[in-house]
mmCIF file of C-alpha atoms in Angstrom:
data_model
loop_
_atom_site.group_PDB
_atom_site.id
_atom_site.type_symbol
_atom_site.label_atom_id
_atom_site.label_comp_id
_atom_site.label_asym_id
_atom_site.label_seq_id
_atom_site.Cartn_x
_atom_site.Cartn_y
_atom_site.Cartn_z
ATOM 1 C CA MET A 18 116.372 89.917 112.546
ATOM 2 C CA ASP A 19 117.585 92.341 115.239
ATOM 3 C CA LEU A 20 115.104 92.176 118.093
ATOM 4 C CA ARG A 21 116.916 94.991 119.901
ATOM 5 C CA THR A 22 115.421 97.615 117.562
ATOM 6 C CA HIS A 23 114.812 100.966 119.277
ATOM 7 C CA ASP A 24 116.216 99.783 122.626
ATOM 8 C CA ALA A 25 117.533 103.305 123.190
ATOM 9 C CA TYR A 26 116.180 106.574 121.868
ATOM 10 C CA ASP A 27 115.658 110.191 122.803
ATOM 11 C CA ALA A 28 112.574 110.298 124.993
ATOM 12 C CA GLN A 29 112.072 113.970 124.121
ATOM 13 C CA ASP A 30 112.345 113.567 120.339
ATOM 14 C CA GLY A 31 109.146 114.970 118.939
ATOM 15 C CA CYS A 32 107.268 114.450 122.191
ATOM 16 C CA GLY A 33 107.599 117.799 123.928
ATOM 17 C CA ALA A 34 108.034 115.861 127.163
ATOM 18 C CA ALA A 35 110.143 118.256 129.168
ATOM 19 C CA GLY A 36 111.726 117.092 132.401
ATOM 20 C CA HIS A 37 112.417 113.521 131.306
ATOM 21 C CA PRO A 38 115.890 112.017 130.900
ATOM 22 C CA ALA A 39 117.568 112.809 127.593
ATOM 23 C CA ARG A 40 117.881 109.116 126.788
ATOM 24 C CA ARG A 41 115.995 106.166 128.191
ATOM 25 C CA ALA A 42 115.780 102.643 126.866
ATOM 26 C CA PHE A 43 112.573 101.733 125.085
ATOM 27 C CA ALA A 44 111.751 99.098 127.710
ATOM 28 C CA THR A 45 112.088 101.730 130.443
ATOM 29 C CA GLU A 46 109.767 104.092 128.590
ATOM 30 C CA ALA A 47 107.228 101.310 128.154
ATOM 31 C CA VAL A 48 107.104 100.783 131.915
ATOM 32 C CA HIS A 49 107.214 104.411 133.102
ATOM 33 C CA ALA A 50 105.632 106.617 130.410
ATOM 34 C CA GLY A 51 102.345 108.062 131.600
ATOM 35 C CA ARG A 52 103.089 107.105 135.210
ATOM 36 C CA GLU A 53 105.817 109.546 136.295
ATOM 37 C CA ASP A 54 103.548 111.443 138.689
ATOM 38 C CA LEU A 55 102.305 108.418 140.632
ATOM 39 C CA ALA A 56 104.997 108.266 143.328
ATOM 40 C CA ALA A 57 104.469 111.922 144.239
ATOM 41 C CA GLN A 58 100.783 111.105 144.784
ATOM 42 C CA GLY A 59 101.633 108.162 147.008
ATOM 43 C CA LEU A 60 100.508 105.680 144.345
ATOM 44 C CA HIS A 61 102.157 102.745 142.653
ATOM 45 C CA ALA A 62 99.533 101.512 140.166
ATOM 46 C CA ALA A 63 97.782 103.981 137.901
ATOM 47 C CA PRO A 64 94.304 104.889 139.209
ATOM 48 C CA LEU A 65 91.192 103.877 137.284
ATOM 49 C CA ASP A 66 88.717 106.761 136.991
ATOM 50 C CA LEU A 67 85.290 105.490 135.914
ATOM 51 C CA SER A 68 83.441 108.787 136.315
ATOM 52 C CA THR A 69 81.234 109.883 133.438
ATOM 53 C CA THR A 70 80.760 113.385 134.837
ATOM 54 C CA TYR A 71 82.556 115.648 137.325
ATOM 55 C CA PRO A 72 81.427 118.347 139.803
ATOM 56 C CA SER A 73 81.742 121.907 138.539
ATOM 57 C CA PHE A 74 80.825 124.949 140.621
ATOM 58 C CA ASP A 75 82.232 127.574 138.246
ATOM 59 C CA SER A 76 79.826 127.528 135.301
ATOM 60 C CA ARG A 77 81.328 130.693 133.787
ATOM 61 C CA GLY A 78 84.757 129.127 133.832
ATOM 62 C CA GLU A 79 83.446 125.918 132.316
ATOM 63 C CA ALA A 80 81.808 127.872 129.511
ATOM 64 C CA ALA A 81 85.118 129.516 128.692
ATOM 65 C CA ARG A 82 86.944 126.183 128.673
ATOM 66 C CA LEU A 83 84.342 124.599 126.408
ATOM 67 C CA ASP A 84 84.490 127.564 124.053
ATOM 68 C CA ALA A 85 88.254 127.156 123.853
ATOM 69 C CA PHE A 86 87.934 123.434 123.088
ATOM 70 C CA ALA A 87 85.347 124.113 120.391
ATOM 71 C CA ALA A 88 87.720 126.648 118.822
ATOM 72 C CA ASP A 89 90.934 124.625 118.718
ATOM 73 C CA GLY A 90 90.471 121.123 120.184
ATOM 74 C CA ALA A 91 93.278 121.542 122.710
ATOM 75 C CA GLU A 92 93.215 119.211 125.694
ATOM 76 C CA LEU A 93 91.284 120.664 128.608
ATOM 77 C CA THR A 94 93.407 121.814 131.520
ATOM 78 C CA GLY A 95 92.238 121.552 135.098
ATOM 79 C CA MET A 96 89.469 119.277 136.323
ATOM 80 C CA PRO A 97 87.672 116.984 133.854
ATOM 81 C CA VAL A 98 84.164 117.911 132.746
ATOM 82 C CA TYR A 99 82.559 114.954 131.006
ATOM 83 C CA ALA A 100 83.891 111.592 129.866
ATOM 84 C CA ARG A 101 83.273 112.334 126.181
ATOM 85 C CA LEU A 102 85.686 115.267 126.452
ATOM 86 C CA GLY A 103 88.406 113.254 128.116
ATOM 87 C CA ASN A 104 89.267 110.890 130.947
ATOM 88 C CA PRO A 105 92.363 110.924 133.198
ATOM 89 C CA THR A 106 93.035 107.192 132.847
ATOM 90 C CA VAL A 107 92.741 107.278 129.063
ATOM 91 C CA ALA A 108 94.975 110.361 128.992
ATOM 92 C CA ARG A 109 97.749 108.373 130.678
ATOM 93 C CA PHE A 110 97.577 105.750 127.935
ATOM 94 C CA GLU A 111 97.641 108.459 125.269
ATOM 95 C CA THR A 112 100.696 110.080 126.842
ATOM 96 C CA ALA A 113 102.526 106.770 127.037
ATOM 97 C CA LEU A 114 101.750 105.703 123.470
ATOM 98 C CA ALA A 115 102.825 109.098 122.080
ATOM 99 C CA ARG A 116 106.149 108.736 123.863
ATOM 100 C CA LEU A 117 106.704 105.234 122.513
ATOM 101 C CA GLU A 118 105.857 106.304 118.946
ATOM 102 C CA GLY A 119 107.881 109.518 119.196
ATOM 103 C CA THR A 120 105.013 111.915 118.496
ATOM 104 C CA GLU A 121 103.719 115.017 120.251
ATOM 105 C CA SER A 122 100.299 113.568 120.998
ATOM 106 C CA ALA A 123 98.009 110.591 120.724
ATOM 107 C CA VAL A 124 94.214 110.354 120.668
ATOM 108 C CA ALA A 125 92.477 107.133 121.736
ATOM 109 C CA PHE A 126 89.195 105.735 120.427
ATOM 110 C CA ALA A 127 86.810 102.856 121.038
ATOM 111 C CA SER A 128 88.397 100.705 118.300
ATOM 112 C CA GLY A 129 90.925 100.845 115.513
ATOM 113 C CA MET A 130 88.156 101.429 112.982
ATOM 114 C CA ALA A 131 86.771 104.289 115.078
ATOM 115 C CA ALA A 132 90.262 105.812 115.037
ATOM 116 C CA LEU A 133 90.559 105.534 111.243
ATOM 117 C CA SER A 134 87.043 106.900 110.807
ATOM 118 C CA ALA A 135 87.931 109.929 112.919
ATOM 119 C CA VAL A 136 90.958 110.655 110.724
ATOM 120 C CA LEU A 137 88.843 110.478 107.563
ATOM 121 C CA LEU A 138 86.134 112.684 109.056
ATOM 122 C CA ALA A 139 88.697 115.240 110.198
ATOM 123 C CA ARG A 140 90.170 115.483 106.707
ATOM 124 C CA ASN A 141 86.729 115.493 105.048
ATOM 125 C CA ALA A 142 85.714 118.445 107.203
ATOM 126 C CA LEU A 143 88.486 120.452 105.521
ATOM 127 C CA GLY A 144 87.185 119.537 102.064
ATOM 128 C CA LEU A 145 89.990 116.994 101.587
ATOM 129 C CA ARG A 146 87.948 113.913 100.757
ATOM 130 C CA HIS A 147 90.391 112.139 98.438
ATOM 131 C CA VAL A 148 92.558 109.339 99.850
ATOM 132 C CA VAL A 149 95.478 107.613 98.168
ATOM 133 C CA ALA A 150 95.948 104.107 99.550
ATOM 134 C CA VAL A 151 98.145 101.057 98.983
ATOM 135 C CA ARG A 152 96.798 97.509 99.169
ATOM 136 C CA PRO A 153 96.718 95.292 101.038
ATOM 137 C CA LEU A 154 95.147 96.890 104.085
ATOM 138 C CA TYR A 155 93.112 95.362 106.869
ATOM 139 C CA GLY A 156 89.875 94.228 105.213
ATOM 140 C CA CYS A 157 87.565 96.611 107.053
ATOM 141 C CA SER A 158 89.882 99.560 106.332
ATOM 142 C CA ASP A 159 89.767 98.601 102.658
ATOM 143 C CA HIS A 160 85.963 98.373 102.763
ATOM 144 C CA LEU A 161 85.553 101.690 104.572
ATOM 145 C CA LEU A 162 87.488 103.440 101.811
ATOM 146 C CA THR A 163 86.115 101.523 98.840
ATOM 147 C CA ALA A 164 82.463 101.827 99.881
ATOM 148 C CA GLY A 165 82.807 105.568 100.530
ATOM 149 C CA LEU A 166 80.832 105.171 103.739
ATOM 150 C CA LEU A 167 82.212 108.437 105.149
ATOM 151 C CA GLY A 168 82.133 110.336 101.858
ATOM 152 C CA SER A 169 85.751 109.655 100.985
ATOM 153 C CA GLU A 170 87.004 108.834 97.493
ATOM 154 C CA VAL A 171 89.947 106.463 97.202
ATOM 155 C CA THR A 172 92.604 105.876 94.545
ATOM 156 C CA TRP A 173 94.441 102.578 94.946
ATOM 157 C CA VAL A 174 98.086 102.606 93.843
ATOM 158 C CA ASP A 175 101.376 100.774 94.176
ATOM 159 C CA PRO A 176 103.857 102.565 96.465
ATOM 160 C CA ALA A 177 105.684 103.968 93.440
ATOM 161 C CA GLY A 178 102.476 105.582 92.203
ATOM 162 C CA VAL A 179 101.681 107.708 95.248
ATOM 163 C CA ALA A 180 103.038 111.009 93.947
ATOM 164 C CA ASP A 181 101.222 110.758 90.600
ATOM 165 C CA ALA A 182 97.903 109.996 92.330
ATOM 166 C CA LEU A 183 97.874 113.133 94.498
ATOM 167 C CA ARG A 184 95.218 115.760 93.766
ATOM 168 C CA PRO A 185 94.424 119.197 95.201
ATOM 169 C CA ASP A 186 91.719 117.579 97.362
ATOM 170 C CA THR A 187 93.886 114.698 98.593
ATOM 171 C CA GLY A 188 93.734 114.749 102.361
ATOM 172 C CA LEU A 189 95.528 111.534 103.259
ATOM 173 C CA VAL A 190 97.857 108.808 102.052
ATOM 174 C CA LEU A 191 97.249 105.502 103.822
ATOM 175 C CA VAL A 192 99.556 102.482 103.996
ATOM 176 C CA GLU A 193 100.012 99.489 106.269
ATOM 177 C CA SER A 194 103.473 98.014 106.724
ATOM 178 C CA PRO A 195 103.892 95.139 107.356
ATOM 179 C CA ALA A 196 100.535 94.723 105.653
ATOM 180 C CA ASN A 197 97.580 92.651 106.775
ATOM 181 C CA PRO A 198 97.583 89.779 105.894
ATOM 182 C CA THR A 199 100.458 89.303 103.416
ATOM 183 C CA LEU A 200 103.092 91.058 105.563
ATOM 184 C CA ALA A 201 104.291 93.031 102.541
ATOM 185 C CA GLU A 202 106.621 95.858 103.561
ATOM 186 C CA ILE A 203 106.857 99.384 102.206
ATOM 187 C CA ASP A 204 109.724 101.872 102.173
ATOM 188 C CA LEU A 205 108.065 104.389 104.475
ATOM 189 C CA ARG A 206 110.660 107.115 103.938
ATOM 190 C CA ALA A 207 110.181 106.946 100.183
ATOM 191 C CA VAL A 208 106.394 107.072 100.475
ATOM 192 C CA ALA A 209 106.559 109.952 102.954
ATOM 193 C CA HIS A 210 108.760 111.869 100.503
ATOM 194 C CA ALA A 211 106.283 111.179 97.697
ATOM 195 C CA CYS A 212 103.426 112.541 99.822
ATOM 196 C CA GLY A 213 104.815 116.063 99.856
ATOM 197 C CA SER A 214 102.569 118.129 102.153
ATOM 198 C CA VAL A 215 99.810 115.492 102.281
ATOM 199 C CA PRO A 216 99.805 113.650 105.642
ATOM 200 C CA LEU A 217 100.945 110.044 105.538
ATOM 201 C CA LEU A 218 99.090 107.646 107.850
ATOM 202 C CA VAL A 219 100.849 104.363 108.609
ATOM 203 C CA ASP A 220 98.966 101.510 110.219
ATOM 204 C CA ASN A 221 101.623 100.211 112.609
ATOM 205 C CA THR A 222 99.489 97.549 114.281
ATOM 206 C CA PHE A 223 101.627 94.578 113.190
ATOM 207 C CA ALA A 224 105.060 96.082 113.876
ATOM 208 C CA THR A 225 104.295 98.120 117.024
ATOM 209 C CA PRO A 226 106.800 100.790 118.119
ATOM 210 C CA VAL A 227 109.018 97.976 119.375
ATOM 211 C CA LEU A 228 110.048 97.185 115.791
ATOM 212 C CA GLN A 229 109.178 100.343 113.872
ATOM 213 C CA ARG A 230 108.406 104.020 114.588
ATOM 214 C CA PRO A 231 106.886 105.497 111.414
ATOM 215 C CA ALA A 232 106.886 109.074 112.710
ATOM 216 C CA GLY A 233 110.656 108.986 112.543
ATOM 217 C CA GLN A 234 110.393 108.026 108.869
ATOM 218 C CA GLY A 235 108.092 110.853 107.850
ATOM 219 C CA ALA A 236 104.591 109.703 108.778
ATOM 220 C CA ARG A 237 102.371 112.358 110.395
ATOM 221 C CA LEU A 238 99.848 109.854 111.733
ATOM 222 C CA VAL A 239 100.460 106.390 113.181
ATOM 223 C CA LEU A 240 97.417 104.164 113.614
ATOM 224 C CA HIS A 241 97.040 101.204 115.959
ATOM 225 C CA SER A 242 94.281 98.762 116.531
ATOM 226 C CA ALA A 243 95.137 98.766 120.235
ATOM 227 C CA THR A 244 93.032 95.612 120.549
ATOM 228 C CA LYS A 245 96.021 93.707 119.227
ATOM 229 C CA TYR A 246 99.589 93.983 120.564
ATOM 230 C CA LEU A 247 99.145 97.080 122.728
ATOM 231 C CA GLY A 248 96.561 95.278 124.859
ATOM 232 C CA GLY A 249 98.162 91.928 124.192
ATOM 233 C CA HIS A 250 95.787 89.615 126.030
ATOM 234 C CA GLY A 251 92.675 89.428 123.863
ATOM 235 C CA ASP A 252 90.511 91.130 126.490
ATOM 236 C CA VAL A 253 90.357 94.799 125.525
ATOM 237 C CA MET A 254 89.231 96.704 122.434
ATOM 238 C CA GLY A 255 90.560 100.106 121.429
ATOM 239 C CA GLY A 256 92.236 102.223 118.795
ATOM 240 C CA VAL A 257 94.696 105.092 118.887
ATOM 241 C CA VAL A 258 96.285 107.603 116.536
ATOM 242 C CA ALA A 259 99.727 109.000 117.411
ATOM 243 C CA CYS A 260 100.382 112.283 115.637
ATOM 244 C CA ASP A 261 101.432 115.915 115.992
ATOM 245 C CA GLU A 262 99.364 118.197 118.192
ATOM 246 C CA GLU A 263 97.820 120.066 115.265
ATOM 247 C CA LEU A 264 96.200 116.912 113.923
ATOM 248 C CA ALA A 265 95.394 115.663 117.435
ATOM 249 C CA ARG A 266 93.258 118.735 118.099
ATOM 250 C CA ARG A 267 91.069 117.947 115.101
ATOM 251 C CA LEU A 268 90.764 114.319 116.170
ATOM 252 C CA ARG A 269 89.673 115.300 119.690
ATOM 253 C CA GLN A 270 86.921 117.444 118.228
ATOM 254 C CA VAL A 271 85.716 114.579 116.040
ATOM 255 C CA ARG A 272 85.834 112.175 118.987
ATOM 256 C CA PHE A 273 83.766 114.550 121.114
ATOM 257 C CA ALA A 274 81.205 115.061 118.346
ATOM 258 C CA THR A 275 80.866 111.400 117.350
ATOM 259 C CA GLY A 276 81.266 109.802 120.770
ATOM 260 C CA GLY A 277 83.795 107.153 119.737
ATOM 261 C CA VAL A 278 85.546 107.336 123.104
ATOM 262 C CA LEU A 279 87.753 104.713 124.697
ATOM 263 C CA HIS A 280 86.276 103.356 127.927
ATOM 264 C CA PRO A 281 88.425 104.127 131.007
ATOM 265 C CA LEU A 282 88.771 100.432 131.879
ATOM 266 C CA ALA A 283 90.101 99.821 128.376
ATOM 267 C CA GLY A 284 92.514 102.733 128.834
ATOM 268 C CA TYR A 285 93.706 101.204 132.104
ATOM 269 C CA LEU A 286 94.267 97.779 130.517
ATOM 270 C CA LEU A 287 96.046 99.292 127.510
ATOM 271 C CA LEU A 288 98.379 101.315 129.723
ATOM 272 C CA ARG A 289 99.167 98.132 131.639
ATOM 273 C CA GLY A 290 99.675 96.284 128.349
ATOM 274 C CA LEU A 291 102.310 98.789 127.199
ATOM 275 C CA SER A 292 104.525 97.919 130.146
ATOM 276 C CA THR A 293 105.081 94.380 128.837
ATOM 277 C CA LEU A 294 104.886 95.226 125.119
ATOM 278 C CA PRO A 295 108.654 94.971 124.405
ATOM 279 C CA VAL A 296 108.980 91.652 126.234
ATOM 280 C CA ARG A 297 105.939 90.135 124.547
ATOM 281 C CA VAL A 298 106.795 91.290 121.027
ATOM 282 C CA ARG A 299 110.405 90.147 121.215
ATOM 283 C CA ALA A 300 109.585 86.737 122.677
ATOM 284 C CA ALA A 301 106.792 86.061 120.173
ATOM 285 C CA SER A 302 108.963 87.333 117.314
ATOM 286 C CA ALA A 303 111.741 84.883 118.133
ATOM 287 C CA THR A 304 109.270 82.003 118.075
ATOM 288 C CA ALA A 305 107.684 83.276 114.853
ATOM 289 C CA ALA A 306 111.046 83.445 113.102
ATOM 290 C CA GLU A 307 111.720 79.805 113.975
ATOM 291 C CA LEU A 308 108.238 78.698 112.868
ATOM 292 C CA ALA A 309 108.669 80.577 109.593
ATOM 293 C CA ARG A 310 111.935 78.726 109.004
ATOM 294 C CA ARG A 311 110.305 75.345 109.629
ATOM 295 C CA LEU A 312 107.264 76.148 107.493
ATOM 296 C CA ALA A 313 109.537 77.190 104.620
ATOM 297 C CA ALA A 314 111.170 73.756 104.733
ATOM 298 C CA ASP A 315 107.879 71.830 104.841
ATOM 299 C CA PRO A 316 106.804 70.318 101.470
ATOM 300 C CA ARG A 317 103.132 70.826 102.382
ATOM 301 C CA VAL A 318 103.661 74.599 102.397
ATOM 302 C CA ALA A 319 103.803 76.429 99.071
ATOM 303 C CA ARG A 320 105.057 79.803 100.254
ATOM 304 C CA VAL A 321 105.882 81.600 103.495
ATOM 305 C CA HIS A 322 105.612 85.338 104.027
ATOM 306 C CA TYR A 323 107.673 86.710 106.895
ATOM 307 C CA PRO A 324 108.786 90.362 106.991
ATOM 308 C CA ARG A 325 112.391 91.509 107.051
ATOM 309 C CA ILE A 326 111.570 93.678 110.051
ATOM 310 C CA GLY A 327 110.637 90.529 111.967
ATOM 311 C CA GLY A 328 107.621 90.384 114.236
ATOM 312 C CA ALA A 329 105.177 87.797 115.497
ATOM 313 C CA MET A 330 103.012 87.459 112.368
ATOM 314 C CA ILE A 331 103.439 84.787 109.694
ATOM 315 C CA ALA A 332 101.427 84.230 106.526
ATOM 316 C CA PHE A 333 101.773 81.015 104.559
ATOM 317 C CA GLU A 334 100.114 79.365 101.591
ATOM 318 C CA VAL A 335 99.480 75.628 101.595
ATOM 319 C CA HIS A 336 99.343 73.140 98.748
ATOM 320 C CA GLY A 337 96.382 71.376 100.337
ATOM 321 C CA ASP A 338 93.094 72.541 101.830
ATOM 322 C CA PRO A 339 93.544 75.610 104.095
ATOM 323 C CA HIS A 340 90.152 75.010 105.716
ATOM 324 C CA ALA A 341 91.270 71.544 106.801
ATOM 325 C CA VAL A 342 94.352 73.119 108.410
ATOM 326 C CA ILE A 343 92.108 75.537 110.332
ATOM 327 C CA ALA A 344 89.941 72.640 111.480
ATOM 328 C CA GLY A 345 92.993 70.565 112.399
ATOM 329 C CA VAL A 346 94.627 72.726 115.052
ATOM 330 C CA ARG A 347 94.231 71.753 118.699
ATOM 331 C CA LEU A 348 96.540 74.041 120.704
ATOM 332 C CA ILE A 349 96.374 77.019 118.358
ATOM 333 C CA THR A 350 93.031 78.860 118.396
ATOM 334 C CA PRO A 351 91.235 79.341 115.054
ATOM 335 C CA ALA A 352 90.011 82.919 115.499
ATOM 336 C CA VAL A 353 90.183 86.419 114.089
ATOM 337 C CA SER A 354 92.305 89.166 115.645
ATOM 338 C CA LEU A 355 95.968 88.907 116.569
ATOM 339 C CA GLY A 356 98.642 90.075 118.969
ATOM 340 C CA SER A 357 97.503 88.057 121.972
ATOM 341 C CA VAL A 358 99.628 85.944 124.312
ATOM 342 C CA ASP A 359 98.117 82.842 122.713
ATOM 343 C CA THR A 360 98.590 81.820 119.083
ATOM 344 C CA LEU A 361 95.731 82.387 116.626
ATOM 345 C CA ILE A 362 95.229 81.233 113.049
ATOM 346 C CA GLN A 363 92.687 82.322 110.454
ATOM 347 C CA HIS A 364 91.882 82.163 106.739
ATOM 348 C CA PRO A 365 91.838 85.802 105.529
ATOM 349 C CA ALA A 366 89.887 85.139 102.313
ATOM 350 C CA SER A 367 87.041 83.743 104.416
ATOM 351 C CA ILE A 368 87.059 86.161 107.350
ATOM 352 C CA SER A 369 89.230 89.260 107.810
ATOM 353 C CA HIS A 370 89.339 90.106 104.080
ATOM 354 C CA ARG A 371 86.078 88.513 102.962
ATOM 355 C CA ILE A 372 84.529 91.976 102.685
ATOM 356 C CA VAL A 373 87.101 92.965 100.031
ATOM 357 C CA ASP A 374 86.152 92.265 96.401
ATOM 358 C CA ALA A 375 87.564 88.873 95.410
ATOM 359 C CA THR A 376 89.512 90.221 92.441
ATOM 360 C CA ASP A 377 90.988 93.089 94.479
ATOM 361 C CA ARG A 378 91.812 90.644 97.230
ATOM 362 C CA ARG A 379 93.711 88.301 94.937
ATOM 363 C CA ASP A 380 95.453 91.169 93.140
ATOM 364 C CA ALA A 381 96.738 92.296 96.540
ATOM 365 C CA GLY A 382 98.271 88.871 97.156
ATOM 366 C CA VAL A 383 95.549 87.467 99.417
ATOM 367 C CA SER A 384 95.142 84.060 97.802
ATOM 368 C CA ASP A 385 92.489 81.508 98.707
ATOM 369 C CA ARG A 386 95.213 79.222 100.119
ATOM 370 C CA LEU A 387 96.723 81.859 102.410
ATOM 371 C CA LEU A 388 96.642 81.372 106.182
ATOM 372 C CA ARG A 389 97.603 84.016 108.743
ATOM 373 C CA LEU A 390 99.274 82.995 112.002
ATOM 374 C CA SER A 391 99.581 85.318 115.002
ATOM 375 C CA VAL A 392 102.276 83.738 117.169
ATOM 376 C CA GLY A 393 101.895 83.957 120.926
ATOM 377 C CA LEU A 394 104.060 83.047 123.881
ATOM 378 C CA GLU A 395 103.727 79.280 123.888
ATOM 379 C CA ASP A 396 106.745 76.988 123.539
ATOM 380 C CA VAL A 397 107.899 76.720 119.927
ATOM 381 C CA GLU A 398 107.972 72.911 119.986
ATOM 382 C CA ASP A 399 104.355 72.696 121.145
ATOM 383 C CA LEU A 400 103.267 75.113 118.430
ATOM 384 C CA TRP A 401 105.189 73.254 115.749
ATOM 385 C CA ALA A 402 103.713 69.905 116.811
ATOM 386 C CA ASP A 403 100.234 71.402 116.459
ATOM 387 C CA LEU A 404 101.008 72.926 113.060
ATOM 388 C CA GLU A 405 102.486 69.662 111.778
ATOM 389 C CA GLY A 406 99.345 67.783 112.718
ATOM 390 C CA ALA A 407 97.095 70.413 111.136
ATOM 391 C CA LEU A 408 99.154 70.475 107.931
ATOM 392 C CA GLY A 409 98.768 66.722 107.723
ATOM 393 C CA ALA A 410 94.997 67.156 107.981
ATOM 394 C CA GLY A 411 95.094 69.629 105.091
ATOM 395 C CA ARG A 412 97.394 67.607 102.860
ATOM 396 C CA ALA A 413 94.699 66.159 100.609
ATOM 397 C CA GLY A 414 95.211 67.516 97.125
ATOM 398 C CA GLY A 415 98.621 68.857 98.043
ATOM 399 C CA GLY A 416 101.958 68.383 96.381
ATOM 400 C CA THR A 417 105.653 68.743 96.880
ATOM 401 C CA ARG A 418 106.412 71.621 94.523
ATOM 402 C CA PRO A 419 109.365 73.891 95.428
ATOM 403 C CA LYS A 420 108.413 76.922 97.460
ATOM 404 C CA GLU A 421 109.563 80.523 97.336
ATOM 405 C CA ALA A 422 111.886 82.065 99.874
ATOM 406 C CA ALA A 423 110.568 82.578 103.375
ATOM 407 C CA ARG A 424 111.404 86.276 103.537
ATOM 408 C CA ARG A 425 109.883 88.797 101.218
#
């Protein structure tokens, strides 16, 4: 696993960010993107603007600006108007994330599910209600599509079946790679080619732009549950879609109409989280790779899933009782979510993917003995000692059958 992925790249590639150096290391971008104007203002830390409304003495001018936004969804220039239309602190986070993902724009929302909902609503508004999707996805994403809660119709396919599933009313192809929770990986370039003119949305929550930039592989939309690695400390909720400006304009209009805005404090924390994103992801990934190796050698573990791209997520199936393993941890926290500085473990079939039909869940590789581990920044020996004790607690009914390879 090469943890130096994307250390250097063209900061202007696809971003339209004129005036920035032709090449800057990814770590430098993570620290400085969205903050370049601060020194000229006599500031060091980004300001937090909590205003919900702003003074406006030119009502004719405001009417013209609002008419323009209603027509094309372009970002408002000049002074802000109302927090549902945009916020300066949130805009800094959006600018930074777009630069890290290599897209023209990014639009932030109150959660990852709010972000996905906005994409579906934007496509539905054009009469493009059909979605082609590949399992597994995050359980709530799966449920949103399957239940048709926003009027969408979904066709589930293997990656090789994307092209054949497209219809005249297909508005989106949706994949997650590495996937939640099995960490299955998809050839994004091949899927993007199969999509033709239909936009490909890649959920990049697990990989982050540190390990993978889907826009460079043909995706038009890149989704993040910003609650996870982008925030990184388990104390902020948000979602964001990085995309081209044409799609971003539609998403801003949906956000304004539905009110799924990101709170400014969340925008501030997410911008701060980006500055340490490369350090956190690389450190946690190194620990995860070592834990995956040890789990693969443990006779109490039936199978380990760890992606070729690397990362800080591990999924593993046990011979014994997975619920006893959950109950047996002491240092590791048994909890949903992921991407925090502390290590979390959960049983997807009981929690994150419980909402998915049991047969669909198992067909997607989410077995009842699968556990998902989000590795944090603790010392690897302390984490392994905790896992060993928990695996011992779950050993009842287990065996010593040979396991499959650790990498998929």
